[in-house]
PDB file of C-alpha atoms in Angstrom:
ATOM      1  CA  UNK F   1     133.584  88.737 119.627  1.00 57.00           C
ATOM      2  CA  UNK F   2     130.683  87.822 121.751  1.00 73.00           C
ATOM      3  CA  UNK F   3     130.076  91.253 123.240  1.00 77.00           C
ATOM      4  CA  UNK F   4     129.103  92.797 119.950  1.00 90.00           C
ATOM      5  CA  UNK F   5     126.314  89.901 120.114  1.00 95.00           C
ATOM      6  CA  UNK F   6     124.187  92.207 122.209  1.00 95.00           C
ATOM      7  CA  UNK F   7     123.417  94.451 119.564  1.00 96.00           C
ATOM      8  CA  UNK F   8     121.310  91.838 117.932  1.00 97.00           C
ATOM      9  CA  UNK F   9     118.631  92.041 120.461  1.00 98.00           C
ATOM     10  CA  UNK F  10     118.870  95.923 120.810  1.00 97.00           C
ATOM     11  CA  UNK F  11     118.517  96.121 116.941  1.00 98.00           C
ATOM     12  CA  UNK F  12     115.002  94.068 117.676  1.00 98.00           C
ATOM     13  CA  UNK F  13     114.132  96.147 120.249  1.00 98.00           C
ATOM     14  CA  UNK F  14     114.356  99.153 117.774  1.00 98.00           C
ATOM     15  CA  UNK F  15     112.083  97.167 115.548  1.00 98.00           C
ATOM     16  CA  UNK F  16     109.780  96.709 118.223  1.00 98.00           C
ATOM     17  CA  UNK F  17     109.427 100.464 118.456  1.00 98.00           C
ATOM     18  CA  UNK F  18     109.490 101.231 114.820  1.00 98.00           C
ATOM     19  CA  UNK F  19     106.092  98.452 114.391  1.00 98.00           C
ATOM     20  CA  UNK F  20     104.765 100.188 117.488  1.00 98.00           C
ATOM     21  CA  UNK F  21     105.289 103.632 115.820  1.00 97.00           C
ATOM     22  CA  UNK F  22     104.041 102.446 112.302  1.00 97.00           C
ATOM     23  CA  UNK F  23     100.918 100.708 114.075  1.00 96.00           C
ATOM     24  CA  UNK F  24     100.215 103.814 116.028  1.00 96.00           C
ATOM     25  CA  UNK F  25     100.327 106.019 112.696  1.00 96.00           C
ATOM     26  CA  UNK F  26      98.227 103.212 110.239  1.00 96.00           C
ATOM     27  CA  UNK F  27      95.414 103.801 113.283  1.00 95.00           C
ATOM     28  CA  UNK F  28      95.588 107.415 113.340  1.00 93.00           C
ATOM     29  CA  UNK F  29      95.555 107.509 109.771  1.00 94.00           C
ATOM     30  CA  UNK F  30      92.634 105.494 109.624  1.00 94.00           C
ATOM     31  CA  UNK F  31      90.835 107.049 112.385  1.00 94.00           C
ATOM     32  CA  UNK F  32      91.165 110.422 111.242  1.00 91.00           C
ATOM     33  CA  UNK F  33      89.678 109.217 107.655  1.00 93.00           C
ATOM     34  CA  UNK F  34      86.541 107.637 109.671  1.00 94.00           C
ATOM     35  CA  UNK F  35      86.442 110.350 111.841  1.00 92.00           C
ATOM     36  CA  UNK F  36      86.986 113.580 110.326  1.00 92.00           C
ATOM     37  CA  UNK F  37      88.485 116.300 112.884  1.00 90.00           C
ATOM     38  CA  UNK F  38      87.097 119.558 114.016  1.00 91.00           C
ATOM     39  CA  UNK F  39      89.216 122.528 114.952  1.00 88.00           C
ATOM     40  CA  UNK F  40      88.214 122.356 118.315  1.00 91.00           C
ATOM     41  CA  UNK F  41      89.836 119.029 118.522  1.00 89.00           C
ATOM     42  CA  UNK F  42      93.103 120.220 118.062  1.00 90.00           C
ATOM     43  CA  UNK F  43      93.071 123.377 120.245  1.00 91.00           C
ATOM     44  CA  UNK F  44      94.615 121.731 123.243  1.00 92.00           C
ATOM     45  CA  UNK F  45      96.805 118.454 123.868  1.00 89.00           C
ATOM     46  CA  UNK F  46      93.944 117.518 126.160  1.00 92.00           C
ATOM     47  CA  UNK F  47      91.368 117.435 123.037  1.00 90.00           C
ATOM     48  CA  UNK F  48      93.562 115.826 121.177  1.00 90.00           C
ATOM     49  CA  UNK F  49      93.932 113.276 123.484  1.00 90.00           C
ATOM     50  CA  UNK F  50      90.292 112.611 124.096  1.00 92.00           C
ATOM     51  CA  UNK F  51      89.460 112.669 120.050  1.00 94.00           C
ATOM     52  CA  UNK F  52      92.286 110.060 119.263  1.00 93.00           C
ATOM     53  CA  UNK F  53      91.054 107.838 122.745  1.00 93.00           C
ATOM     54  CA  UNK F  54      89.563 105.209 120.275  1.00 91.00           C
ATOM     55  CA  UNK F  55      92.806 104.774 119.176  1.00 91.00           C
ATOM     56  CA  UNK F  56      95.038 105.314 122.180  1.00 93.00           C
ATOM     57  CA  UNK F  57      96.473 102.005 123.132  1.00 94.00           C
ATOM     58  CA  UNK F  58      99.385 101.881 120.315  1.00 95.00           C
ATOM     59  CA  UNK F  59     100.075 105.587 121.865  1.00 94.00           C
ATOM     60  CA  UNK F  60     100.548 104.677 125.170  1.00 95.00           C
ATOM     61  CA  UNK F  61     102.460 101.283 124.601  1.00 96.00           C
ATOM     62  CA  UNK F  62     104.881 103.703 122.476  1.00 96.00           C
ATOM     63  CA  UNK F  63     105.619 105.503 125.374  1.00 95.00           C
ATOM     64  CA  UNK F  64     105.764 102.182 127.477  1.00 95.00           C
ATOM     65  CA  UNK F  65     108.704 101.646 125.531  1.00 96.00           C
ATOM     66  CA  UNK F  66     110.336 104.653 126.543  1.00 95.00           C
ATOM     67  CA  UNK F  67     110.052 103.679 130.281  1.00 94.00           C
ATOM     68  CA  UNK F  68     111.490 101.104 131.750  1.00 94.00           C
ATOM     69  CA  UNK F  69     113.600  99.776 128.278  1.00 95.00           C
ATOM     70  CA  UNK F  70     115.036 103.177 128.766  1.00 96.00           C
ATOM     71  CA  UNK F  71     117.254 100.809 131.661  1.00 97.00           C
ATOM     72  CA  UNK F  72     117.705  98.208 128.828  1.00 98.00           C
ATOM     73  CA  UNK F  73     118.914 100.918 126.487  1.00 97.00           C
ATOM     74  CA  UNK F  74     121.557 102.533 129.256  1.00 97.00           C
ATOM     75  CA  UNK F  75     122.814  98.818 130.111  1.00 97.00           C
ATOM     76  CA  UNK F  76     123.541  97.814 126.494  1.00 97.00           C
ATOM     77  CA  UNK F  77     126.494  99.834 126.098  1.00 96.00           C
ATOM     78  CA  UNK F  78     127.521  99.536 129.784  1.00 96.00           C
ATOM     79  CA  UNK F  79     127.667  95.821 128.962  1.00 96.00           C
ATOM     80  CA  UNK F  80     129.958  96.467 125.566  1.00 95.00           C
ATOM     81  CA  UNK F  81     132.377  99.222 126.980  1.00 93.00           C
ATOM     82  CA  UNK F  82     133.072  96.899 130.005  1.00 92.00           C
ATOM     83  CA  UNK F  83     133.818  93.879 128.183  1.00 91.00           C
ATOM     84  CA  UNK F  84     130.833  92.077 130.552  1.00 91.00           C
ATOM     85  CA  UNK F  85     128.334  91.415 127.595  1.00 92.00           C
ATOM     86  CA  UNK F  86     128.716  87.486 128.132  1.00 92.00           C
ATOM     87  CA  UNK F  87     126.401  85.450 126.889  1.00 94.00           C
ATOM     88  CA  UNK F  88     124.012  85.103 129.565  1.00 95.00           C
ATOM     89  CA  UNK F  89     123.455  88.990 129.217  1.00 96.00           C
ATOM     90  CA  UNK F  90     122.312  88.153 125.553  1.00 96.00           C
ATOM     91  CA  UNK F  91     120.195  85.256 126.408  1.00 97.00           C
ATOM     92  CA  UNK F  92     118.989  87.771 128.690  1.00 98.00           C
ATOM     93  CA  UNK F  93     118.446  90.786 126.499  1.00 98.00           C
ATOM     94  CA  UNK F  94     116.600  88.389 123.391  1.00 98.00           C
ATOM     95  CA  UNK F  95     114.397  87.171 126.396  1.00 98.00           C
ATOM     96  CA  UNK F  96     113.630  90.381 127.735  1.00 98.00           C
ATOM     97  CA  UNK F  97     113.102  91.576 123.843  1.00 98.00           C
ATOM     98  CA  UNK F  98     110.762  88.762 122.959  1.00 98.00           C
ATOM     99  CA  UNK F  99     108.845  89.632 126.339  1.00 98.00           C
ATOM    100  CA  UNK F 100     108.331  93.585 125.550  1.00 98.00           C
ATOM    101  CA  UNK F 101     107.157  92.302 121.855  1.00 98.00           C
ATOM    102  CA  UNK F 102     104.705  90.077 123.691  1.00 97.00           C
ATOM    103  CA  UNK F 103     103.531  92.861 126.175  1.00 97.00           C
ATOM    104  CA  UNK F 104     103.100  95.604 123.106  1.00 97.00           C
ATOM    105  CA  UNK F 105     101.146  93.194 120.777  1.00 97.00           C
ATOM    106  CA  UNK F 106      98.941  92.453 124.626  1.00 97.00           C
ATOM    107  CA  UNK F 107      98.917  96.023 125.459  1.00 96.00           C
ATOM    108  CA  UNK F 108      98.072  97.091 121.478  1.00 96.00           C
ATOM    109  CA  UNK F 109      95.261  94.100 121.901  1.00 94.00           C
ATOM    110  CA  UNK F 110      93.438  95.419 124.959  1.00 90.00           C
ATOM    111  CA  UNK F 111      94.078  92.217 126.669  1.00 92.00           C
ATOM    112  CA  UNK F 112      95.093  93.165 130.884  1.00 88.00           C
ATOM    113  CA  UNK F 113      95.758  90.385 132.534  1.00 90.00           C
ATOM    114  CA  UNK F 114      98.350  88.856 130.049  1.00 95.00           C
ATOM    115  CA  UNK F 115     100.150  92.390 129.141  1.00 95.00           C
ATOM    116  CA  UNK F 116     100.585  93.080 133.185  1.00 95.00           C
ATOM    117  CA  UNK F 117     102.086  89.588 133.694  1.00 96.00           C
ATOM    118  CA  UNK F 118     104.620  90.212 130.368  1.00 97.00           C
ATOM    119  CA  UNK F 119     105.385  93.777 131.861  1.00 96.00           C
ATOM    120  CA  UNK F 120     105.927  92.260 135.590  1.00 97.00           C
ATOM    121  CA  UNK F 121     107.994  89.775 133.673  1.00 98.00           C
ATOM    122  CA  UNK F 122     110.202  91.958 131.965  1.00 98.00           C
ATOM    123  CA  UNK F 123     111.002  94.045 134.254  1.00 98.00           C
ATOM    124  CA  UNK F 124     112.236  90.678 136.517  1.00 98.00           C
ATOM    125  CA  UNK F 125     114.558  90.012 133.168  1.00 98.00           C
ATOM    126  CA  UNK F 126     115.925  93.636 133.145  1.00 98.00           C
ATOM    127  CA  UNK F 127     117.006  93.654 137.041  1.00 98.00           C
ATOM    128  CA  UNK F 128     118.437  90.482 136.431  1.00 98.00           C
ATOM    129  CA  UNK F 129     120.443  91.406 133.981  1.00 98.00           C
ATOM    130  CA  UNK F 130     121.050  95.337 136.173  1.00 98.00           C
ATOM    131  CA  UNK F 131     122.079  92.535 139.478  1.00 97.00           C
ATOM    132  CA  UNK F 132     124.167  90.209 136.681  1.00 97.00           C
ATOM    133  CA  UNK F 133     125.731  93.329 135.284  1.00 97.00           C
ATOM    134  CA  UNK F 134     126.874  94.675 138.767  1.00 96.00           C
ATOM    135  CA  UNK F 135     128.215  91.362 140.079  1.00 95.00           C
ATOM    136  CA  UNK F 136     130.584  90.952 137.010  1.00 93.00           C
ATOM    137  CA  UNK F 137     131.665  94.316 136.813  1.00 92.00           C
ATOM    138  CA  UNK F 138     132.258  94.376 140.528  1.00 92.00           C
ATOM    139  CA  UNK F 139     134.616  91.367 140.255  1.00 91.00           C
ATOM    140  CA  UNK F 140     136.207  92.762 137.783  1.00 88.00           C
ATOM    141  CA  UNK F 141     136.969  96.134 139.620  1.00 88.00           C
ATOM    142  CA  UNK F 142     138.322  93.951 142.545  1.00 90.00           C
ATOM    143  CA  UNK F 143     140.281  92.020 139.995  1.00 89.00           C
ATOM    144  CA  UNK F 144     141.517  94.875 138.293  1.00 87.00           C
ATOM    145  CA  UNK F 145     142.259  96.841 141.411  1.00 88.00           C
ATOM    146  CA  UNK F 146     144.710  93.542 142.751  1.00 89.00           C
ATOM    147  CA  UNK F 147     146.421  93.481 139.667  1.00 91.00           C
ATOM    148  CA  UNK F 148     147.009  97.290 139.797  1.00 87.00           C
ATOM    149  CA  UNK F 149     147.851  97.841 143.200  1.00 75.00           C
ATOM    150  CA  UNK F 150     146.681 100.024 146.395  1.00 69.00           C
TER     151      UNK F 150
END
């Protein structure tokens, strides 16, 4: 059944976040070995913060993904309990998938210009698929409701 087919990209998308997560720890790890820690840089989130800045950009495209995917994540079962994950709304979801991979490994990089036009680009995909999502499911209210009745 083809609405069980947009799991596939939401099981990448949890991949995504898992590398992210694993990259962010390897770079901690390694940072904390070249860098040894003093107490003082733990005794506030604010220290913490500024002694792991050298190796902040896996941490904050980590949290990217908990941002706007958070909208991908709410749709996908929105799509499957409403019968309306067609296969555009795949094509959609792998595209949008493929584009937040693209952004992280920008974002992880340090390279701006590309990671803001991957994030802009994205987030186009993921209203698409919000408009796409509302269309069908608003025909198939009015459908529903002429079968059913006033």
């Amino acid at each position: 059944m083809i609405v069980f087919h947009i799991l596939w990209p939401t099981f990448a998308f949890v991949l995504l976040v898992f590398v992210v997560a694993g990259t962010l720890l390897v770079q901690r790890v390694r940072h904390l070995k070249r860098v040894p820690p003093r107490a003082e840089d733990f005794v506030s989130g604010a220290a913490a913060s500024r002694y792991f800045e050298p190796v902040s950009l896996a941490a904050d495209n980590l949290r990217n993904l908990f941002e706007m995917p958070v909208l991908f994540l709410a749709l996908v079962p929105l799509l499957m309990g409403t019968r309306q994950a067609g296969i555009a709304q795949v094509v959609l979801a792998w595209l949008f998938v493929m584009l937040r991979a693209l952004h992280s490994a920008a974002h992880i990089g340090g390279r701006v210009r590309p990671r803001f036009r991957l994030f802009l680009a994205s987030s186009a995909v993921l209203a698409i698929m919000w408009i796409g999502f509302l269309i069908d499911f608003g025909g198939a209210a009015i459908r529903y409701a002429a079968i059913v009745g006033p």
